[in-house]
mmCIF file with all atom_site columns, C-alpha atoms in Angstrom:
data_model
loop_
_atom_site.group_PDB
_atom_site.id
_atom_site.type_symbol
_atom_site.label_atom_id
_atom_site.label_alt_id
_atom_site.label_comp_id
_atom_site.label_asym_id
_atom_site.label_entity_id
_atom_site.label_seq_id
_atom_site.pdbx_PDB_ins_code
_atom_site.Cartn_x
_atom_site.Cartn_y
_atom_site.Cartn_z
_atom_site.occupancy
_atom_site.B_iso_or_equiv
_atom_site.pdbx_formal_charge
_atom_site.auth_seq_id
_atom_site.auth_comp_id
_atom_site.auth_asym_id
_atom_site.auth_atom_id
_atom_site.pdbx_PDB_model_num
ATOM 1   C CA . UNK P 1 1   ? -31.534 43.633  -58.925 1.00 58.00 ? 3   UNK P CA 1
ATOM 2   C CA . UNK P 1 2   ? -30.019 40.364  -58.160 1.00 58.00 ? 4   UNK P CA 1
ATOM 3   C CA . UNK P 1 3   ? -27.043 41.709  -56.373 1.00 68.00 ? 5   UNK P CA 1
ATOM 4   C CA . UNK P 1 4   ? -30.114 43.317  -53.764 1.00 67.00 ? 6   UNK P CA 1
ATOM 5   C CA . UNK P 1 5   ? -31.946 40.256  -53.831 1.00 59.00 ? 7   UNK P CA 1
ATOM 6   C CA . UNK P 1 6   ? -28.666 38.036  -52.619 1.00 63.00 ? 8   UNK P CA 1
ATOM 7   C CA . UNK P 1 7   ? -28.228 40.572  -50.301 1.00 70.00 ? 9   UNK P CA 1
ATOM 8   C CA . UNK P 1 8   ? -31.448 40.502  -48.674 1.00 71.00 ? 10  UNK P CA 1
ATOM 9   C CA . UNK P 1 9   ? -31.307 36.584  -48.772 1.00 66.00 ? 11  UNK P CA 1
ATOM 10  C CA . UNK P 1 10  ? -28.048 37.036  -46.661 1.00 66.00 ? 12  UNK P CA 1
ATOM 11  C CA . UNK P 1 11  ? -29.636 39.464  -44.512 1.00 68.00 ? 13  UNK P CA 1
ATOM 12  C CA . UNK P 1 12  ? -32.890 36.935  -43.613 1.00 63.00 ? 14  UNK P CA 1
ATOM 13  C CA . UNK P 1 13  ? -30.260 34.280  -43.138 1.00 67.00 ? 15  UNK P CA 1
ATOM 14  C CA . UNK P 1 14  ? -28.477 36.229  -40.516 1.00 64.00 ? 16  UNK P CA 1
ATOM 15  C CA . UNK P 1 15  ? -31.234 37.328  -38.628 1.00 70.00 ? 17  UNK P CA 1
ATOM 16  C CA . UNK P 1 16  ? -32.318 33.843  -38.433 1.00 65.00 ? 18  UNK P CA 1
ATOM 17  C CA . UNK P 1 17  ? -29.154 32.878  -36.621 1.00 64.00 ? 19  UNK P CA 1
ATOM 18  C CA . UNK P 1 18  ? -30.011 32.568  -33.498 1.00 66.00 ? 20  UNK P CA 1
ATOM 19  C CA . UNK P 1 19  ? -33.056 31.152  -34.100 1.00 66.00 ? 21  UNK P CA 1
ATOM 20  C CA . UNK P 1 20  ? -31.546 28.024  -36.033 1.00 62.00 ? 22  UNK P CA 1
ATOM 21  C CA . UNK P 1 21  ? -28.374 27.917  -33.066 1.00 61.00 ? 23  UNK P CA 1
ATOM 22  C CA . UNK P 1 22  ? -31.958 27.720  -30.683 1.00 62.00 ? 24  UNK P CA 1
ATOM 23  C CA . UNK P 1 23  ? -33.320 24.353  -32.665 1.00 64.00 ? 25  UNK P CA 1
ATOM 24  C CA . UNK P 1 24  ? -29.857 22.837  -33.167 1.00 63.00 ? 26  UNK P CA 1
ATOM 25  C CA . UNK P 1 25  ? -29.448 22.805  -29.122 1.00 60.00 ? 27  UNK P CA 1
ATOM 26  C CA . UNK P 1 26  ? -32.999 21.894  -28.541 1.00 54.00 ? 28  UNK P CA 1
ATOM 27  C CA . UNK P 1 27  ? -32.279 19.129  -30.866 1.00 51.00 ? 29  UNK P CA 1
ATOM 28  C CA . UNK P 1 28  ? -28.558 18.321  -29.469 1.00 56.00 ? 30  UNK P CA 1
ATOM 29  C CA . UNK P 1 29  ? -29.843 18.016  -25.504 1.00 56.00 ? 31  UNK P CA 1
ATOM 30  C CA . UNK P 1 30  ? -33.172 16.510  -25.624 1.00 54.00 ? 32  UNK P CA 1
ATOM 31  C CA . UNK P 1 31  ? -32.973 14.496  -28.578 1.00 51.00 ? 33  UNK P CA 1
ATOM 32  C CA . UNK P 1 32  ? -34.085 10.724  -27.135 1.00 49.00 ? 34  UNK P CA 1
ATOM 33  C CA . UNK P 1 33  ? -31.255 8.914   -24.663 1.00 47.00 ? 35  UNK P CA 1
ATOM 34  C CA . UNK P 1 34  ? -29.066 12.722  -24.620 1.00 47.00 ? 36  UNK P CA 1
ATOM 35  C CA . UNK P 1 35  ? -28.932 15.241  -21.881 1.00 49.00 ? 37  UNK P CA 1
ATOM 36  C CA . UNK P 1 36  ? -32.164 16.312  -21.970 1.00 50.00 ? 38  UNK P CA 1
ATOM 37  C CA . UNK P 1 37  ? -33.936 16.078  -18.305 1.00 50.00 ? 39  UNK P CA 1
ATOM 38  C CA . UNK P 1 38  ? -37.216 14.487  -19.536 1.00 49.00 ? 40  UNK P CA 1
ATOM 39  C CA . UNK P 1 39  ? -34.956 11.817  -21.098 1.00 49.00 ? 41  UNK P CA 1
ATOM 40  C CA . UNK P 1 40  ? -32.431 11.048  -18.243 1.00 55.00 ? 42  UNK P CA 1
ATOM 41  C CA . UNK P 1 41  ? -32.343 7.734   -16.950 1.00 74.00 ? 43  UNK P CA 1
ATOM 42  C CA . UNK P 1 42  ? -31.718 6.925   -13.340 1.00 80.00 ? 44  UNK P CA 1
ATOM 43  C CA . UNK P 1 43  ? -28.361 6.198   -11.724 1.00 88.00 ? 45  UNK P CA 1
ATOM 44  C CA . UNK P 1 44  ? -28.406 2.464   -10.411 1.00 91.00 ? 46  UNK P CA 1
ATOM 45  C CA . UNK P 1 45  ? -26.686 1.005   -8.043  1.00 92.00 ? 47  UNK P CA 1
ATOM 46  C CA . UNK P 1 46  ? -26.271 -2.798  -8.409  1.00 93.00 ? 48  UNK P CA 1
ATOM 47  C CA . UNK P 1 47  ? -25.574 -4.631  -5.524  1.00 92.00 ? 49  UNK P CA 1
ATOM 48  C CA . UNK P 1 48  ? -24.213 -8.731  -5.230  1.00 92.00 ? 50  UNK P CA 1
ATOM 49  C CA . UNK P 1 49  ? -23.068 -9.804  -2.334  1.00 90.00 ? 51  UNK P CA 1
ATOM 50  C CA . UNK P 1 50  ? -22.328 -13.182 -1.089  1.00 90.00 ? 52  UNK P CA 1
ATOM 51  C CA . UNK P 1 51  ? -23.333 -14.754 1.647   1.00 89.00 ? 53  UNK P CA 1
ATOM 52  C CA . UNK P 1 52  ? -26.300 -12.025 2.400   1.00 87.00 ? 54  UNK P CA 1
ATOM 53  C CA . UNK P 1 53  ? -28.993 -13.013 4.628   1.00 88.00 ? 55  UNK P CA 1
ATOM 54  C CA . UNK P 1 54  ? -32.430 -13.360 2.793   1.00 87.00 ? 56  UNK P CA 1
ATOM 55  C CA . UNK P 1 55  ? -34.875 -10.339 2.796   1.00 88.00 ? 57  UNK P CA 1
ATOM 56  C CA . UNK P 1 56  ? -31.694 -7.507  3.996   1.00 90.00 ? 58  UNK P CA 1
ATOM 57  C CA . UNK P 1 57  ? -32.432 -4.052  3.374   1.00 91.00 ? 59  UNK P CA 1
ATOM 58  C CA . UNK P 1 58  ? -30.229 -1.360  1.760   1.00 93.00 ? 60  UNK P CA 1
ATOM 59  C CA . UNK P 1 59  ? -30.831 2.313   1.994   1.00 92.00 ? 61  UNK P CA 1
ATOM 60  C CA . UNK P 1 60  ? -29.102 5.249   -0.047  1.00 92.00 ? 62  UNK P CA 1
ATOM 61  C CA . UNK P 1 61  ? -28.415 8.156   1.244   1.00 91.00 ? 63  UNK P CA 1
ATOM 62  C CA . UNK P 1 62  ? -27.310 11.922  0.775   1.00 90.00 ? 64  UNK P CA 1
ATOM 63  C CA . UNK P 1 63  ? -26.490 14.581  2.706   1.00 85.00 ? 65  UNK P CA 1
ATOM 64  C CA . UNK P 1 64  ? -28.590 17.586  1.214   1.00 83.00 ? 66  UNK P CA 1
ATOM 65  C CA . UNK P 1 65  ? -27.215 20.707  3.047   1.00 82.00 ? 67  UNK P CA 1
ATOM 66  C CA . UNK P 1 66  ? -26.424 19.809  7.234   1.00 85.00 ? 68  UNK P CA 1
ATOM 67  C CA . UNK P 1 67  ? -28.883 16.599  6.899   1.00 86.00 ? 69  UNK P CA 1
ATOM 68  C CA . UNK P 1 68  ? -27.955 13.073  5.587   1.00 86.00 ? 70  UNK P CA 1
ATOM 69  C CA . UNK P 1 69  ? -31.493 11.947  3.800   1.00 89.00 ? 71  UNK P CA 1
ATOM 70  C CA . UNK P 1 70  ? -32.914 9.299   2.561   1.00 90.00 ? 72  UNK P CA 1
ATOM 71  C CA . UNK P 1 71  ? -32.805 8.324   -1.293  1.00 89.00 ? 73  UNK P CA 1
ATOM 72  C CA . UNK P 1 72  ? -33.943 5.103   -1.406  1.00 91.00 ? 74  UNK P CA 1
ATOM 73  C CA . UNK P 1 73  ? -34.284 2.197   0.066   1.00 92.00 ? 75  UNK P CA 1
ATOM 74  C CA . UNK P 1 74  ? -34.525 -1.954  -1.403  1.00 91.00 ? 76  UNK P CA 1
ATOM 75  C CA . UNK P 1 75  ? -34.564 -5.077  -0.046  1.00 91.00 ? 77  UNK P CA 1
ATOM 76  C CA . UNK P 1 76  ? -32.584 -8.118  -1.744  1.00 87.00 ? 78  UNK P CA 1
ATOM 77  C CA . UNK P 1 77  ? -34.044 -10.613 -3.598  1.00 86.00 ? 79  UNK P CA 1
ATOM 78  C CA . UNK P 1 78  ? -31.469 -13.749 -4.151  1.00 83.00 ? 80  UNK P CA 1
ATOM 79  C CA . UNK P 1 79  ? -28.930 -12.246 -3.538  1.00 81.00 ? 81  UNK P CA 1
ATOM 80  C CA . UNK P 1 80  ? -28.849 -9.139  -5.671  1.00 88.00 ? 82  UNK P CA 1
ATOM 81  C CA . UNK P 1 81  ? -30.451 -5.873  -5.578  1.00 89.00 ? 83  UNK P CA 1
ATOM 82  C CA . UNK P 1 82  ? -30.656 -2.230  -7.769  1.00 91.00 ? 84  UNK P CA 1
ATOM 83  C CA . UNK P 1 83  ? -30.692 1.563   -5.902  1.00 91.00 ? 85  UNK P CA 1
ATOM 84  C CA . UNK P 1 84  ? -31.751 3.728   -8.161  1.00 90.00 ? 86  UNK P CA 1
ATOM 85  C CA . UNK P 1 85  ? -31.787 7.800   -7.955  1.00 88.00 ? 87  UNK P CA 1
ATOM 86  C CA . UNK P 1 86  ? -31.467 10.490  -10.502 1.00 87.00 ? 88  UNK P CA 1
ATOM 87  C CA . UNK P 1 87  ? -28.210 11.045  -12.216 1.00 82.00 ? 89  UNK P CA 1
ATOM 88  C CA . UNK P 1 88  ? -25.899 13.818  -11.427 1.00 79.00 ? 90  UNK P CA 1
ATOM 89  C CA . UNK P 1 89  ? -24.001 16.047  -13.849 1.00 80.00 ? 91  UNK P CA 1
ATOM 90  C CA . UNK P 1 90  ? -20.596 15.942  -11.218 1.00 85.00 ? 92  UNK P CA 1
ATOM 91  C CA . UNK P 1 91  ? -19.266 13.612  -8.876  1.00 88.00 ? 93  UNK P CA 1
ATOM 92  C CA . UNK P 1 92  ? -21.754 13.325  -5.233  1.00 89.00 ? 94  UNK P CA 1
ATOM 93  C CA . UNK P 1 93  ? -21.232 11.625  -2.516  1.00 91.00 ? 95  UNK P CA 1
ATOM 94  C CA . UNK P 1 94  ? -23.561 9.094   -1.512  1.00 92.00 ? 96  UNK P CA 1
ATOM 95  C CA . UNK P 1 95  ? -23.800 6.615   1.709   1.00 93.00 ? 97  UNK P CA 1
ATOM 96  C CA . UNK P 1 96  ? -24.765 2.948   1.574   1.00 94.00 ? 98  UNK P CA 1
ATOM 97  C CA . UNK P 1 97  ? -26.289 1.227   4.779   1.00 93.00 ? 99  UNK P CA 1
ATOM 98  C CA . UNK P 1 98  ? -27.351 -2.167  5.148   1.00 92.00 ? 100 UNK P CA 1
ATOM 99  C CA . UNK P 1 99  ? -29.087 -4.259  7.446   1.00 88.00 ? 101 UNK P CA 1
ATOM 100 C CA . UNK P 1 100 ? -26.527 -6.078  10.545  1.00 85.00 ? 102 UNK P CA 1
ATOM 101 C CA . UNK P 1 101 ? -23.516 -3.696  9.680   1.00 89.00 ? 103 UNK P CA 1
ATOM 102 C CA . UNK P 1 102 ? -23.095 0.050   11.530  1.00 91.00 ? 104 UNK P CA 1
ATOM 103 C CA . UNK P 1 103 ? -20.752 1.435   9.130   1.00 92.00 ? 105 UNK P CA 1
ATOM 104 C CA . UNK P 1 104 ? -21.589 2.514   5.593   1.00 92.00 ? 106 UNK P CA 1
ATOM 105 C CA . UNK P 1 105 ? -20.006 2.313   2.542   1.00 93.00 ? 107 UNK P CA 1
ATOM 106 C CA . UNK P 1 106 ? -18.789 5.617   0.984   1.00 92.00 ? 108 UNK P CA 1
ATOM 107 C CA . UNK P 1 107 ? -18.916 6.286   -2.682  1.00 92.00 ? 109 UNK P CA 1
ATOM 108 C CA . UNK P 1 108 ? -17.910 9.336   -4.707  1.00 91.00 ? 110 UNK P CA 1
ATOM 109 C CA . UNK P 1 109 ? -20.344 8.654   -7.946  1.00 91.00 ? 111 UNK P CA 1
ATOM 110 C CA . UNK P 1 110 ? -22.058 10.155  -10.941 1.00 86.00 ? 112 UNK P CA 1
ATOM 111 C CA . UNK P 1 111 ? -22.654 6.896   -12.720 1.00 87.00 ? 113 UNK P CA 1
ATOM 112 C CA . UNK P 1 112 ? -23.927 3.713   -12.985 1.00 91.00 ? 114 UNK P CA 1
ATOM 113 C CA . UNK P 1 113 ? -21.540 1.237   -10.465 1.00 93.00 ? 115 UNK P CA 1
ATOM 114 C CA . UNK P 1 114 ? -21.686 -2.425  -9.576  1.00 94.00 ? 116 UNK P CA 1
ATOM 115 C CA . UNK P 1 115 ? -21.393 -3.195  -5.894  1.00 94.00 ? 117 UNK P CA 1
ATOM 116 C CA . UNK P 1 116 ? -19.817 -7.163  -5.577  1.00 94.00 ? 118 UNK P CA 1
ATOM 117 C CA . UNK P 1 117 ? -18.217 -9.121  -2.137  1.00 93.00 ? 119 UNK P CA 1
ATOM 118 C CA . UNK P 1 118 ? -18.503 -10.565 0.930   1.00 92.00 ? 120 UNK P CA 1
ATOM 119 C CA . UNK P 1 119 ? -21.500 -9.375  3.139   1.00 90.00 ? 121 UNK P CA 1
ATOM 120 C CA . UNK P 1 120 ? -19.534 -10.476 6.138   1.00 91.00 ? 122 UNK P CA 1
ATOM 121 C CA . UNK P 1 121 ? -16.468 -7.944  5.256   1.00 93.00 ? 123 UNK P CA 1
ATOM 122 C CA . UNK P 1 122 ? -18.812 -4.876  4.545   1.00 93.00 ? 124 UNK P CA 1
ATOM 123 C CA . UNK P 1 123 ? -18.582 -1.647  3.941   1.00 92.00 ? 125 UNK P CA 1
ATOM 124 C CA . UNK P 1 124 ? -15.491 -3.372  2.507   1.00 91.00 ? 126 UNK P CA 1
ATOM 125 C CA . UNK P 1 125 ? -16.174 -4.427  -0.814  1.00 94.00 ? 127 UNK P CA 1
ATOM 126 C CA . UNK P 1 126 ? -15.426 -4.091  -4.669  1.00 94.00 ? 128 UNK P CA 1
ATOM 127 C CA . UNK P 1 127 ? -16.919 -1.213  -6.527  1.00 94.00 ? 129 UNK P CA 1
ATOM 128 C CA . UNK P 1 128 ? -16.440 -0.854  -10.339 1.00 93.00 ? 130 UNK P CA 1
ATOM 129 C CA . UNK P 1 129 ? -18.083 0.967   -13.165 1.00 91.00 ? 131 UNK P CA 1
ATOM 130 C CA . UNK P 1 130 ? -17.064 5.047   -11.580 1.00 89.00 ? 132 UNK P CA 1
ATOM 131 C CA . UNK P 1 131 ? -13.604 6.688   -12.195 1.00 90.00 ? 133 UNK P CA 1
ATOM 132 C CA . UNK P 1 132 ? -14.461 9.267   -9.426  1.00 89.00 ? 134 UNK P CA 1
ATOM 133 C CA . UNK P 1 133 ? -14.816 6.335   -7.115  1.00 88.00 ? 135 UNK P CA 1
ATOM 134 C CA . UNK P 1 134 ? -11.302 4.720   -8.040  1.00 89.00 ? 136 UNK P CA 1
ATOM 135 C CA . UNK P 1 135 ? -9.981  7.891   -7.631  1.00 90.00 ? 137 UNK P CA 1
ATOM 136 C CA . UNK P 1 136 ? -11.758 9.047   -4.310  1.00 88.00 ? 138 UNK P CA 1
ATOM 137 C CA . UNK P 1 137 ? -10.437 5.353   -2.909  1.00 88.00 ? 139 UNK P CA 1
ATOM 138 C CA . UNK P 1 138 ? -6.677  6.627   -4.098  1.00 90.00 ? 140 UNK P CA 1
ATOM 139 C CA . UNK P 1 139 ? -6.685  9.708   -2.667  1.00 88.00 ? 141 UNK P CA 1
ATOM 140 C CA . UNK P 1 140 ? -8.027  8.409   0.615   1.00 83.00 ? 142 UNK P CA 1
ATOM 141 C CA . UNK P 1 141 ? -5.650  5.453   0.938   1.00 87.00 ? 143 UNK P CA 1
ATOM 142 C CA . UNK P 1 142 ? -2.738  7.879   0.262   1.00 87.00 ? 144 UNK P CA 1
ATOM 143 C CA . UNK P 1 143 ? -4.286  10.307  3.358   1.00 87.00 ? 145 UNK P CA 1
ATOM 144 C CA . UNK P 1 144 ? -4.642  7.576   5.485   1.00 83.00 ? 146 UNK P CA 1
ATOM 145 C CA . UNK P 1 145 ? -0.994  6.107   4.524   1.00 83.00 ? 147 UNK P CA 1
ATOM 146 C CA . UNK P 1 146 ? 0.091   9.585   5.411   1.00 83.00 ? 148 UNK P CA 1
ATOM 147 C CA . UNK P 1 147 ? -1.764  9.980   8.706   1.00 84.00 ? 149 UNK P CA 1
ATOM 148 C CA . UNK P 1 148 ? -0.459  6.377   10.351  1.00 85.00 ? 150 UNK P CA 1
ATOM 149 C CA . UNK P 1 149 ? 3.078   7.790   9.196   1.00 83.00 ? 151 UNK P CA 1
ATOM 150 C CA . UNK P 1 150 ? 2.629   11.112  10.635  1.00 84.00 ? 152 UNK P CA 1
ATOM 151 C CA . UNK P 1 151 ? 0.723   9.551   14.019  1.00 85.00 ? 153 UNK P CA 1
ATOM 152 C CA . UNK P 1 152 ? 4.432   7.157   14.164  1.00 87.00 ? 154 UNK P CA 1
ATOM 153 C CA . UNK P 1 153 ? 7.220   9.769   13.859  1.00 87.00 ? 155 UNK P CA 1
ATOM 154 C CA . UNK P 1 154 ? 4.744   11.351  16.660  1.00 84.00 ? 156 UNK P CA 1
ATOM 155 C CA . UNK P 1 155 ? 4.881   8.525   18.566  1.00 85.00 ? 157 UNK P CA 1
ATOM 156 C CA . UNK P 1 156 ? 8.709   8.162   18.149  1.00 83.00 ? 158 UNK P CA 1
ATOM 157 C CA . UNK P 1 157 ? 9.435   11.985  18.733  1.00 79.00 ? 159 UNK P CA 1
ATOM 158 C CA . UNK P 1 158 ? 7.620   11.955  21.820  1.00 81.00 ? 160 UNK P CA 1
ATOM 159 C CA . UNK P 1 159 ? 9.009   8.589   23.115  1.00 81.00 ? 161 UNK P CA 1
ATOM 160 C CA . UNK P 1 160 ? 12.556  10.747  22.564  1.00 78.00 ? 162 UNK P CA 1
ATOM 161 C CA . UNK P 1 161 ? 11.396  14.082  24.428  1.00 76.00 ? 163 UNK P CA 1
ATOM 162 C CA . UNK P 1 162 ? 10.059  11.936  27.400  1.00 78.00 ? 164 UNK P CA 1
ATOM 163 C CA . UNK P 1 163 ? 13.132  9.811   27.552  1.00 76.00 ? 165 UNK P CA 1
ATOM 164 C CA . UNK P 1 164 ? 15.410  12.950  28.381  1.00 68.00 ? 166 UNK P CA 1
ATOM 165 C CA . UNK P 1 165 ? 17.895  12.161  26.174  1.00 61.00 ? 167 UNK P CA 1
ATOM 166 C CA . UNK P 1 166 ? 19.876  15.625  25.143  1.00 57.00 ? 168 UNK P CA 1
ATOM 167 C CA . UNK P 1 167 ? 21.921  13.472  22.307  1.00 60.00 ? 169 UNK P CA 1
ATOM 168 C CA . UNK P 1 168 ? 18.740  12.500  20.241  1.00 54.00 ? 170 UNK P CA 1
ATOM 169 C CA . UNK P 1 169 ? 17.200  15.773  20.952  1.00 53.00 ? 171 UNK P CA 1
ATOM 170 C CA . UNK P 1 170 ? 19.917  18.034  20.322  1.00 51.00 ? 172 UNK P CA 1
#
């Protein structure tokens, strides 16, 4: 009798597995300040820059598909300001304009990252807080090492061809 009874016990407890592996993940991903998306914070974007003239505005953007759109936009307030948008599970690139500069500042985030510099020398400036940014800036400043080397030998091989000479050709 008891051997059937631990049995049946055993049985329940199976059946229930899936049920209790449900709660445990329900528990693991939205428990308060996890994964959960009613409990995600936004991504921000802090931004200090010297010299910035009062009342500048920043805008975020993304491209979403073929069109570059519009996340966000703030203006500073002494000197400082916050972009915020939704967090993303991998890396995104994401464009930074401001006010009296054409080019933008690239970053490769999915975190929080602190913006600090000159306003004068933007889009180049000093952004911490995002390995996938350091990383994206490494891999760029390697291509664009190897593209000014590759655009000289060009230079010097055609500087050769043009000159005739069948010694440094040959």
């Amino acid at each position: 009798m008891g051997d059937i009874l631990n049995r049946r016990i055993f049985n329940a407890i199976c059946d229930m597995k899936p049920i209790i592996y449900s709660i445990i993940s329900v528990l693991f991903f939205c428990w308060p300040g996890t994964l959960c998306l009613g409990q995600q914070k936004a991504m921000a974007i802090s931004i200090k820059l010297d010299d910035i003239p009062t009342g500048s505005n920043f805008i975020l953007l993304q491209y979403k598909g073929e069109v570059l759109d519009t996340i966000t936009k703030a203006k500073e307030i002494n000197g400082a300001l916050v972009l915020k948008t939704q967090p993303s599970a991998e890396p995104m690139f994401y464009f930074v304009n401001v006010d009296g500069h054409k080019e933008s500042l690239v970053l490769f985030i999915d975190r929080n990252v602190q913006i600090s510099g000159d306003y004068s020398k933007w889009p180049d400036v000093k952004v911490s807080g995002s390995v996938s940014h350091n990383e994206y800036q490494l891999y760029h400043s390697l291509t664009d090492s190897l593209e000014k080397a590759g655009k000289t030998m060009f230079k010097r091989y055609s500087a050769v061809v043009s000159s005739k000479d069948s010694i440094a050709i040959g």
